[in-house]
Amino acid sequence: MKKRLLIIGVDDDENRKLAQKIEETDQPIRKVANLLYTNKTILVPDAYLECPWMHKHIIALQQEASEVLFLVSLNNKKRYPPGFARVFRGPRKGIIVSGTNKIVKKTKKQAEIELAEIGCLPPYLTIEFEEE
């Protein structure tokens, strides 16, 4: 079975942009309401994080993932459940994402605290997407 990067985030647009960069393609990744498997990634829709009964499905995906990426957006106030990343056995990376033209709703320090609360260990990667 091919191992992929599991991308979990609270903003579907930012999740898709990161997956597009990882896939190294200019073609935008389409928005779908369910899990999306690409060549190198598995995208989890933000609706799965909002519904507690869907968390078990996200956790089950770790069997197919080589690494789990947790995205925290500076442009979004939504949060992960406390300790959520600790249930994943494989490598967990925290990524702080922001858009250049969007309204910033939290600071980088707040995002780092949120990543620590869910169970991601530093260092955290920071990504800034250019808006079209």
Coordinates of C-alpha atoms in Angstrom, one line a residue:
M1 CA 0.0 0.0 0.0
K2 CA 1.3 3.4 -0.9
K3 CA 1.8 5.7 2.1
R4 CA 0.7 9.3 1.7
L5 CA 0.8 12.5 3.8
L6 CA -2.4 13.0 5.8
I7 CA -3.4 16.7 5.8
I8 CA -5.8 17.8 8.5
G9 CA -6.9 21.4 8.8
V10 CA -9.7 23.7 9.7
D11 CA -9.8 25.5 6.4
D12 CA -10.4 23.4 3.3
D13 CA -9.0 26.1 0.9
E14 CA -5.6 26.1 2.7
N15 CA -5.6 22.3 2.9
R16 CA -6.1 22.1 -0.9
K17 CA -3.4 24.7 -1.6
L18 CA -0.9 22.8 0.5
A19 CA -1.8 19.5 -1.2
Q20 CA -1.4 21.2 -4.6
K21 CA 2.1 22.4 -3.6
I22 CA 3.0 18.9 -2.4
E23 CA 1.6 17.3 -5.6
E24 CA 3.7 19.8 -7.6
T25 CA 0.9 20.6 -10.0
D26 CA -0.6 23.8 -11.4
Q27 CA -4.0 22.3 -11.7
P28 CA -6.2 23.2 -8.6
I29 CA -7.4 20.4 -6.5
R30 CA -11.2 20.2 -6.6
K31 CA -13.3 20.7 -3.5
V32 CA -15.2 17.7 -2.4
A33 CA -17.3 16.9 0.7
N34 CA -15.5 13.6 1.5
L35 CA -12.0 12.3 1.8
L36 CA -9.8 13.0 -1.2
Y37 CA -6.9 10.8 -2.1
T38 CA -4.3 12.2 -4.5
N39 CA -1.0 10.7 -5.5
K40 CA 1.0 12.0 -2.5
T41 CA -1.7 13.2 0.0
I42 CA -5.0 12.4 1.7
L43 CA -7.1 15.5 2.4
V44 CA -9.6 15.5 5.3
P45 CA -12.5 18.0 4.9
D46 CA -12.9 20.4 7.8
A47 CA -16.4 19.1 8.3
Y48 CA -14.9 15.9 9.6
L49 CA -13.3 17.9 12.5
E50 CA -16.5 19.7 13.3
C51 CA -18.4 16.4 13.9
P52 CA -17.1 14.4 16.9
W53 CA -18.4 11.1 15.5
M54 CA -16.2 11.5 12.4
H55 CA -13.0 11.7 14.4
K56 CA -12.7 7.9 14.5
H57 CA -12.6 7.9 10.7
I58 CA -9.7 10.5 10.7
I59 CA -7.9 8.4 13.2
A60 CA -8.3 5.2 11.1
L61 CA -6.6 7.0 8.2
Q62 CA -3.3 6.9 10.0
Q63 CA -2.8 3.3 8.7
E64 CA -2.5 4.8 5.2
A65 CA -0.3 7.7 6.1
S66 CA 3.4 8.1 6.4
E67 CA 3.1 11.4 8.3
V68 CA 0.2 13.6 9.6
L69 CA 0.2 17.3 9.0
F70 CA -1.9 19.5 11.3
L71 CA -2.7 22.9 9.8
V72 CA -3.6 25.8 12.0
S73 CA -4.8 28.9 10.2
L74 CA -4.1 32.4 11.4
N75 CA -7.2 33.5 9.4
N76 CA -9.6 31.2 11.1
K77 CA -10.8 30.9 14.8
K78 CA -11.8 27.2 14.5
R79 CA -9.9 24.8 16.8
Y80 CA -9.0 21.2 17.1
P81 CA -10.3 19.0 20.0
P82 CA -7.7 19.1 22.9
G83 CA -5.1 16.3 22.6
F84 CA -6.3 15.3 19.2
A85 CA -2.9 14.8 17.6
R86 CA -1.7 12.6 20.5
V87 CA -3.8 9.6 19.2
F88 CA -1.7 9.4 16.0
R89 CA 1.2 7.0 16.3
G90 CA 3.3 8.2 13.3
P91 CA 5.2 11.4 12.9
R92 CA 3.1 14.6 13.5
K93 CA 4.0 18.0 12.1
G94 CA 2.4 21.3 13.1
I95 CA 2.0 23.8 10.3
I96 CA 0.9 27.5 10.8
V97 CA -0.8 28.8 7.6
S98 CA -1.7 32.3 6.6
G99 CA -2.9 34.1 3.5
T100 CA -1.5 37.5 2.6
N101 CA -4.9 39.2 1.9
K102 CA -7.0 37.7 4.6
I103 CA -7.9 39.1 8.0
V104 CA -5.6 37.7 10.7
K105 CA -7.8 36.5 13.6
K106 CA -5.0 35.1 15.8
T107 CA -1.3 35.6 16.3
K108 CA 1.5 33.2 15.5
K109 CA 2.0 32.6 19.3
Q110 CA -1.6 31.7 19.7
A111 CA -1.3 29.2 16.8
E112 CA 1.8 27.7 18.4
I113 CA 0.0 27.3 21.7
E114 CA -3.0 25.6 19.9
L115 CA -0.6 23.2 18.2
A116 CA 1.0 22.3 21.6
E117 CA -2.4 21.8 23.1
I118 CA -3.4 19.2 20.5
G119 CA -0.1 17.4 20.9
C120 CA 2.2 18.6 18.1
L121 CA 5.8 19.1 19.2
P122 CA 8.0 22.1 18.0
P123 CA 9.5 23.1 15.6
Y124 CA 6.5 24.3 13.7
L125 CA 6.6 25.1 10.0
T126 CA 5.1 28.5 8.9
I127 CA 3.6 28.8 5.4
E128 CA 2.2 32.0 3.8
F129 CA 0.0 31.5 0.7
E130 CA -0.2 34.3 -1.9
E131 CA -3.8 35.2 -2.8
E132 CA -4.9 35.4 -6.4

